[in-house]
PDB file of C-alpha atoms and ligand atoms in Angstrom:
ATOM      1  CA  UNK A 529     -45.382  -8.661 -56.396  1.00 92.00           C
ATOM      2  CA  UNK A 530     -42.735  -6.633 -56.123  1.00 96.00           C
ATOM      3  CA  UNK A 531     -40.072  -9.013 -55.527  1.00 98.00           C
ATOM      4  CA  UNK A 532     -36.170  -8.137 -55.111  1.00 98.00           C
ATOM      5  CA  UNK A 533     -33.623 -10.044 -54.473  1.00 98.00           C
ATOM      6  CA  UNK A 534     -29.899  -9.315 -52.421  1.00 98.00           C
ATOM      7  CA  UNK A 535     -27.884 -11.714 -52.902  1.00 98.00           C
ATOM      8  CA  UNK A 536     -24.163 -12.163 -51.037  1.00 97.00           C
ATOM      9  CA  UNK A 537     -21.744 -14.191 -49.610  1.00 97.00           C
ATOM     10  CA  UNK A 538     -22.636 -13.784 -46.089  1.00 98.00           C
ATOM     11  CA  UNK A 539     -20.092 -15.736 -44.501  1.00 97.00           C
ATOM     12  CA  UNK A 540     -21.539 -14.376 -42.267  1.00 97.00           C
ATOM     13  CA  UNK A 541     -24.617 -13.191 -41.687  1.00 98.00           C
ATOM     14  CA  UNK A 542     -23.911  -9.481 -39.417  1.00 98.00           C
ATOM     15  CA  UNK A 543     -26.154  -6.760 -38.635  1.00 98.00           C
ATOM     16  CA  UNK A 544     -25.446  -4.786 -41.171  1.00 97.00           C
ATOM     17  CA  UNK A 545     -26.412  -6.752 -43.856  1.00 98.00           C
ATOM     18  CA  UNK A 546     -29.483  -7.500 -41.637  1.00 98.00           C
ATOM     19  CA  UNK A 547     -30.335  -3.337 -41.960  1.00 98.00           C
ATOM     20  CA  UNK A 548     -30.240  -3.740 -45.375  1.00 98.00           C
ATOM     21  CA  UNK A 549     -33.056  -6.165 -45.557  1.00 98.00           C
ATOM     22  CA  UNK A 550     -35.345  -4.669 -42.850  1.00 98.00           C
ATOM     23  CA  UNK A 551     -34.888  -1.641 -45.000  1.00 98.00           C
ATOM     24  CA  UNK A 552     -35.258  -3.487 -48.193  1.00 98.00           C
ATOM     25  CA  UNK A 553     -39.320  -4.548 -46.431  1.00 98.00           C
ATOM     26  CA  UNK A 554     -40.085  -1.843 -46.282  1.00 97.00           C
ATOM     27  CA  UNK A 555     -40.062  -1.351 -49.714  1.00 97.00           C
ATOM     28  CA  UNK A 556     -40.242  -4.619 -51.358  1.00 97.00           C
ATOM     29  CA  UNK A 557     -42.802  -7.159 -51.410  1.00 97.00           C
ATOM     30  CA  UNK A 558     -40.699  -9.620 -50.294  1.00 98.00           C
ATOM     31  CA  UNK A 559     -36.988  -9.924 -50.210  1.00 98.00           C
ATOM     32  CA  UNK A 560     -35.359 -13.286 -51.768  1.00 98.00           C
ATOM     33  CA  UNK A 561     -31.895 -13.101 -49.408  1.00 98.00           C
ATOM     34  CA  UNK A 562     -29.947 -15.129 -51.806  1.00 98.00           C
ATOM     35  CA  UNK A 563     -26.681 -17.191 -50.523  1.00 98.00           C
ATOM     36  CA  UNK A 564     -24.056 -17.952 -53.145  1.00 97.00           C
ATOM     37  CA  UNK A 565     -23.000 -20.923 -53.854  1.00 96.00           C
ATOM     38  CA  UNK A 566     -19.150 -19.691 -55.657  1.00 79.00           C
ATOM     39  CA  UNK A 567     -18.118 -16.534 -54.905  1.00 79.00           C
ATOM     40  CA  UNK A 568     -14.303 -16.805 -55.517  1.00 80.00           C
ATOM     41  CA  UNK A 569     -13.769 -16.360 -52.034  1.00 78.00           C
ATOM     42  CA  UNK A 570     -12.701 -19.515 -49.603  1.00 89.00           C
ATOM     43  CA  UNK A 571     -15.910 -19.288 -46.759  1.00 95.00           C
ATOM     44  CA  UNK A 572     -15.525 -20.555 -43.809  1.00 95.00           C
ATOM     45  CA  UNK A 573     -18.302 -21.598 -43.130  1.00 96.00           C
ATOM     46  CA  UNK A 574     -19.755 -24.267 -46.066  1.00 96.00           C
ATOM     47  CA  UNK A 575     -23.445 -22.657 -48.309  1.00 96.00           C
ATOM     48  CA  UNK A 576     -25.657 -24.871 -45.788  1.00 97.00           C
ATOM     49  CA  UNK A 577     -24.080 -23.544 -42.918  1.00 97.00           C
ATOM     50  CA  UNK A 578     -24.561 -19.732 -44.103  1.00 97.00           C
ATOM     51  CA  UNK A 579     -28.038 -19.848 -45.310  1.00 98.00           C
ATOM     52  CA  UNK A 580     -29.141 -21.798 -42.097  1.00 98.00           C
ATOM     53  CA  UNK A 581     -27.371 -18.859 -40.056  1.00 98.00           C
ATOM     54  CA  UNK A 582     -28.959 -16.092 -42.261  1.00 98.00           C
ATOM     55  CA  UNK A 583     -32.699 -18.544 -41.834  1.00 98.00           C
ATOM     56  CA  UNK A 584     -32.191 -18.619 -37.999  1.00 98.00           C
ATOM     57  CA  UNK A 585     -31.032 -15.206 -37.316  1.00 98.00           C
ATOM     58  CA  UNK A 586     -34.244 -13.126 -40.222  1.00 98.00           C
ATOM     59  CA  UNK A 587     -36.788 -16.004 -38.338  1.00 98.00           C
ATOM     60  CA  UNK A 588     -38.303 -12.578 -37.110  1.00 97.00           C
ATOM     61  CA  UNK A 589     -38.453 -10.587 -40.795  1.00 98.00           C
ATOM     62  CA  UNK A 590     -41.700 -10.757 -42.253  1.00 97.00           C
ATOM     63  CA  UNK A 591     -41.540 -11.075 -46.120  1.00 97.00           C
ATOM     64  CA  UNK A 592     -38.741 -12.572 -46.775  1.00 98.00           C
ATOM     65  CA  UNK A 593     -37.770 -15.941 -48.311  1.00 98.00           C
ATOM     66  CA  UNK A 594     -33.606 -17.603 -47.242  1.00 98.00           C
ATOM     67  CA  UNK A 595     -32.767 -19.001 -50.999  1.00 98.00           C
ATOM     68  CA  UNK A 596     -29.346 -20.650 -51.649  1.00 98.00           C
ATOM     69  CA  UNK A 597     -27.267 -20.468 -55.565  1.00 98.00           C
ATOM     70  CA  UNK A 598     -25.728 -20.818 -57.289  1.00 96.00           C
ATOM     71  CA  UNK A 599     -24.233 -19.595 -61.410  1.00 95.00           C
ATOM     72  CA  UNK A 600     -24.857 -16.588 -63.116  1.00 96.00           C
ATOM     73  CA  UNK A 601     -27.062 -14.328 -60.419  1.00 97.00           C
ATOM     74  CA  UNK A 602     -29.180 -12.736 -62.598  1.00 98.00           C
ATOM     75  CA  UNK A 603     -30.229 -16.417 -63.879  1.00 98.00           C
ATOM     76  CA  UNK A 604     -31.496 -17.035 -59.943  1.00 98.00           C
ATOM     77  CA  UNK A 605     -32.782 -13.364 -60.176  1.00 98.00           C
ATOM     78  CA  UNK A 606     -34.435 -14.228 -63.923  1.00 98.00           C
ATOM     79  CA  UNK A 607     -36.456 -17.878 -61.929  1.00 97.00           C
ATOM     80  CA  UNK A 608     -37.454 -16.166 -58.913  1.00 97.00           C
ATOM     81  CA  UNK A 609     -39.593 -13.596 -61.189  1.00 97.00           C
ATOM     82  CA  UNK A 610     -36.924 -10.092 -59.954  1.00 98.00           C
ATOM     83  CA  UNK A 611     -35.960  -7.077 -61.472  1.00 97.00           C
ATOM     84  CA  UNK A 612     -35.009  -5.815 -58.734  1.00 98.00           C
ATOM     85  CA  UNK A 613     -31.251  -6.476 -57.039  1.00 98.00           C
ATOM     86  CA  UNK A 614     -30.739  -4.658 -53.545  1.00 98.00           C
ATOM     87  CA  UNK A 615     -27.314  -4.060 -53.179  1.00 98.00           C
ATOM     88  CA  UNK A 616     -25.524  -2.314 -49.587  1.00 97.00           C
ATOM     89  CA  UNK A 617     -23.424   0.789 -50.413  1.00 96.00           C
ATOM     90  CA  UNK A 618     -20.547   0.767 -47.479  1.00 93.00           C
ATOM     91  CA  UNK A 619     -17.759   3.823 -47.677  1.00 83.00           C
ATOM     92  CA  UNK A 620     -16.399   4.859 -50.809  1.00 84.00           C
ATOM     93  CA  UNK A 621     -14.601   1.561 -51.213  1.00 81.00           C
ATOM     94  CA  UNK A 622     -18.016   0.099 -51.960  1.00 90.00           C
ATOM     95  CA  UNK A 623     -18.152   2.474 -55.105  1.00 93.00           C
ATOM     96  CA  UNK A 624     -16.266   0.376 -57.442  1.00 94.00           C
ATOM     97  CA  UNK A 625     -16.852  -2.864 -57.019  1.00 94.00           C
ATOM     98  CA  UNK A 626     -20.458  -2.388 -57.465  1.00 96.00           C
ATOM     99  CA  UNK A 627     -20.605  -0.429 -60.088  1.00 96.00           C
ATOM    100  CA  UNK A 628     -18.878  -2.523 -61.980  1.00 97.00           C
ATOM    101  CA  UNK A 629     -21.170  -5.570 -60.800  1.00 97.00           C
ATOM    102  CA  UNK A 630     -24.325  -3.301 -61.182  1.00 98.00           C
ATOM    103  CA  UNK A 631     -23.485  -2.582 -64.698  1.00 98.00           C
ATOM    104  CA  UNK A 632     -22.325  -6.227 -66.248  1.00 98.00           C
ATOM    105  CA  UNK A 633     -25.632  -7.465 -63.888  1.00 98.00           C
ATOM    106  CA  UNK A 634     -27.450  -5.232 -65.895  1.00 98.00           C
ATOM    107  CA  UNK A 635     -25.832  -6.757 -69.135  1.00 98.00           C
ATOM    108  CA  UNK A 636     -26.887  -9.893 -68.984  1.00 98.00           C
ATOM    109  CA  UNK A 637     -30.196  -9.025 -68.258  1.00 98.00           C
ATOM    110  CA  UNK A 638     -31.521  -6.148 -69.714  1.00 98.00           C
ATOM    111  CA  UNK A 639     -34.319  -5.390 -67.137  1.00 98.00           C
ATOM    112  CA  UNK A 640     -32.225  -5.950 -64.161  1.00 98.00           C
ATOM    113  CA  UNK A 641     -32.058  -3.140 -62.036  1.00 98.00           C
ATOM    114  CA  UNK A 642     -29.880  -2.111 -58.982  1.00 98.00           C
ATOM    115  CA  UNK A 643     -31.299  -0.675 -55.937  1.00 98.00           C
ATOM    116  CA  UNK A 644     -27.938   0.290 -53.101  1.00 97.00           C
ATOM    117  CA  UNK A 645     -29.163   1.130 -49.943  1.00 97.00           C
ATOM    118  CA  UNK A 646     -27.586   3.318 -46.808  1.00 96.00           C
ATOM    119  CA  UNK A 647     -27.019   1.231 -43.918  1.00 96.00           C
ATOM    120  CA  UNK A 648     -26.912   3.065 -40.486  1.00 96.00           C
ATOM    121  CA  UNK A 649     -24.258   4.456 -38.993  1.00 95.00           C
ATOM    122  CA  UNK A 650     -23.235   2.113 -35.959  1.00 94.00           C
ATOM    123  CA  UNK A 651     -22.682  -0.301 -40.214  1.00 96.00           C
ATOM    124  CA  UNK A 652     -20.565   1.765 -41.707  1.00 94.00           C
ATOM    125  CA  UNK A 653     -17.595  -0.274 -41.434  1.00 92.00           C
ATOM    126  CA  UNK A 654     -19.299  -2.992 -40.716  1.00 96.00           C
ATOM    127  CA  UNK A 655     -17.684  -6.351 -42.938  1.00 96.00           C
ATOM    128  CA  UNK A 656     -17.380 -10.268 -42.874  1.00 96.00           C
ATOM    129  CA  UNK A 657     -14.041 -10.014 -43.380  1.00 95.00           C
ATOM    130  CA  UNK A 658     -13.096  -7.912 -40.612  1.00 95.00           C
ATOM    131  CA  UNK A 659     -16.111 -10.038 -37.988  1.00 96.00           C
ATOM    132  CA  UNK A 660     -13.947 -13.256 -38.757  1.00 95.00           C
ATOM    133  CA  UNK A 661     -10.739 -10.961 -37.781  1.00 95.00           C
ATOM    134  CA  UNK A 662     -12.046  -9.507 -34.748  1.00 95.00           C
ATOM    135  CA  UNK A 663     -13.527 -13.397 -33.088  1.00 93.00           C
ATOM    136  CA  UNK A 664     -10.570 -15.220 -34.581  1.00 91.00           C
ATOM    137  CA  UNK A 665      -8.272 -12.763 -32.195  1.00 93.00           C
ATOM    138  CA  UNK A 666     -10.976 -13.103 -29.203  1.00 91.00           C
ATOM    139  CA  UNK A 667     -12.467  -9.876 -29.284  1.00 92.00           C
ATOM    140  CA  UNK A 668     -16.318  -9.977 -28.693  1.00 88.00           C
ATOM    141  CA  UNK A 669     -18.548  -7.813 -31.137  1.00 89.00           C
ATOM    142  CA  UNK A 670     -22.100  -8.483 -29.672  1.00 87.00           C
ATOM    143  CA  UNK A 671     -24.061  -5.518 -31.002  1.00 92.00           C
ATOM    144  CA  UNK A 672     -22.417  -6.059 -34.644  1.00 96.00           C
ATOM    145  CA  UNK A 673     -23.432  -9.613 -35.428  1.00 97.00           C
ATOM    146  CA  UNK A 674     -26.645 -12.198 -33.983  1.00 97.00           C
ATOM    147  CA  UNK A 675     -25.645 -13.512 -30.870  1.00 95.00           C
ATOM    148  CA  UNK A 676     -25.362 -17.247 -32.887  1.00 96.00           C
ATOM    149  CA  UNK A 677     -22.971 -15.475 -35.930  1.00 97.00           C
ATOM    150  CA  UNK A 678     -20.693 -15.179 -33.016  1.00 96.00           C
ATOM    151  CA  UNK A 679     -21.341 -18.539 -31.037  1.00 95.00           C
ATOM    152  CA  UNK A 680     -20.790 -19.975 -34.207  1.00 96.00           C
ATOM    153  CA  UNK A 681     -17.781 -18.407 -35.531  1.00 95.00           C
ATOM    154  CA  UNK A 682     -15.814 -19.344 -31.800  1.00 94.00           C
ATOM    155  CA  UNK A 683     -16.939 -23.116 -32.394  1.00 94.00           C
ATOM    156  CA  UNK A 684     -16.732 -23.370 -35.954  1.00 94.00           C
ATOM    157  CA  UNK A 685     -12.782 -21.234 -35.183  1.00 90.00           C
ATOM    158  CA  UNK A 686     -12.150 -24.126 -32.626  1.00 86.00           C
ATOM    159  CA  UNK A 687     -13.173 -26.574 -34.825  1.00 85.00           C
ATOM    160  CA  UNK A 688     -11.101 -25.825 -38.225  1.00 80.00           C
ATOM    161  CA  UNK A 689      -8.088 -24.911 -35.344  1.00 77.00           C
ATOM    162  CA  UNK A 690      -7.780 -20.949 -37.426  1.00 76.00           C
TER     163      UNK A 690
HETATM  164  P1  ADP B 845     -20.646 -10.535 -51.226  1.00 86.08           P
HETATM  165  O1  ADP B 845     -19.746 -11.408 -51.371  1.00 86.08           O
HETATM  166  O2  ADP B 845     -21.754 -10.002 -52.177  1.00 86.08           O
HETATM  167  O3  ADP B 845     -19.635  -8.491 -51.615  1.00 86.08           O
HETATM  168  P2  ADP B 845     -20.806 -10.088 -49.095  1.00 86.08           P
HETATM  169  O4  ADP B 845     -22.012 -10.348 -48.131  1.00 86.08           O
HETATM  170  O5  ADP B 845     -19.946  -9.987 -48.613  1.00 86.08           O
HETATM  171  O6  ADP B 845     -21.584 -10.612 -49.915  1.00 86.08           O
HETATM  172  O7  ADP B 845     -22.125  -8.414 -49.495  1.00 86.08           O
HETATM  173  C1  ADP B 845     -23.505  -8.524 -49.513  1.00 86.08           C
HETATM  174  C2  ADP B 845     -23.555  -6.907 -49.584  1.00 86.08           C
HETATM  175  O8  ADP B 845     -24.000  -6.431 -48.739  1.00 86.08           O
HETATM  176  C3  ADP B 845     -22.860  -6.638 -50.788  1.00 86.08           C
HETATM  177  O9  ADP B 845     -23.644  -5.531 -51.840  1.00 86.08           O
HETATM  178  C4  ADP B 845     -22.215  -4.989 -49.106  1.00 86.08           C
HETATM  179  O10 ADP B 845     -22.092  -4.687 -50.077  1.00 86.08           O
HETATM  180  C5  ADP B 845     -23.550  -5.627 -48.629  1.00 86.08           C
HETATM  181  N1  ADP B 845     -23.161  -5.418 -47.435  1.00 86.08           N
HETATM  182  C6  ADP B 845     -22.065  -6.444 -46.158  1.00 86.08           C
HETATM  183  N2  ADP B 845     -22.153  -5.261 -45.198  1.00 86.08           N
HETATM  184  C7  ADP B 845     -22.764  -4.585 -45.359  1.00 86.08           C
HETATM  185  C8  ADP B 845     -22.757  -3.645 -44.217  1.00 86.08           C
HETATM  186  N3  ADP B 845     -22.380  -3.510 -42.300  1.00 86.08           N
HETATM  187  N4  ADP B 845     -23.429  -2.214 -43.897  1.00 86.08           N
HETATM  188  C9  ADP B 845     -23.957  -1.947 -45.372  1.00 86.08           C
HETATM  189  N5  ADP B 845     -23.888  -3.158 -46.507  1.00 86.08           N
HETATM  190  C10 ADP B 845     -23.363  -3.932 -46.269  1.00 86.08           C
END
């Protein structure tokens, strides 16, 4: 069975992430969307919330599993029997960071290979950061995030008084 792991912060998951996930399921028997606990970023949603939102918005996609993890992603991949890591490549700005991550992961676990997927055009400049900023300023981006993600963000921002 070909298992791939798609790790990320998913704060929150966007249609860009979902696009990559769907593409990966066409190639792998099982794709594990792995929600990172420690990312070095301040997240708006807790780990459990990020995991739960990912579960809700991907419930209709076959061949995936949503899991959270902490520590090194390669250790989690090993534990899950995955030797392939999926990442998304958007604009050139992603390239350097993604390349260094892929090389470091390979150094930590030589069996791991990273495969990059390019999203559909409409998601090329979409990021979770951008989504949080637009929602914070009262904008609506309904075709870029699932409705329930938009609702959860608005609620969270009100609660946190952001
Ligand atoms: P991380 O903090 O690990 O970068 P993210 O949740 O921001 O986690 O992203 C996870 C992966 O998904 C990364 O490889 C990122 O480049 C990719 N990604 C994020 N947004 C998009 C998008 N709109 N289209 C394609 N890939 C994306």
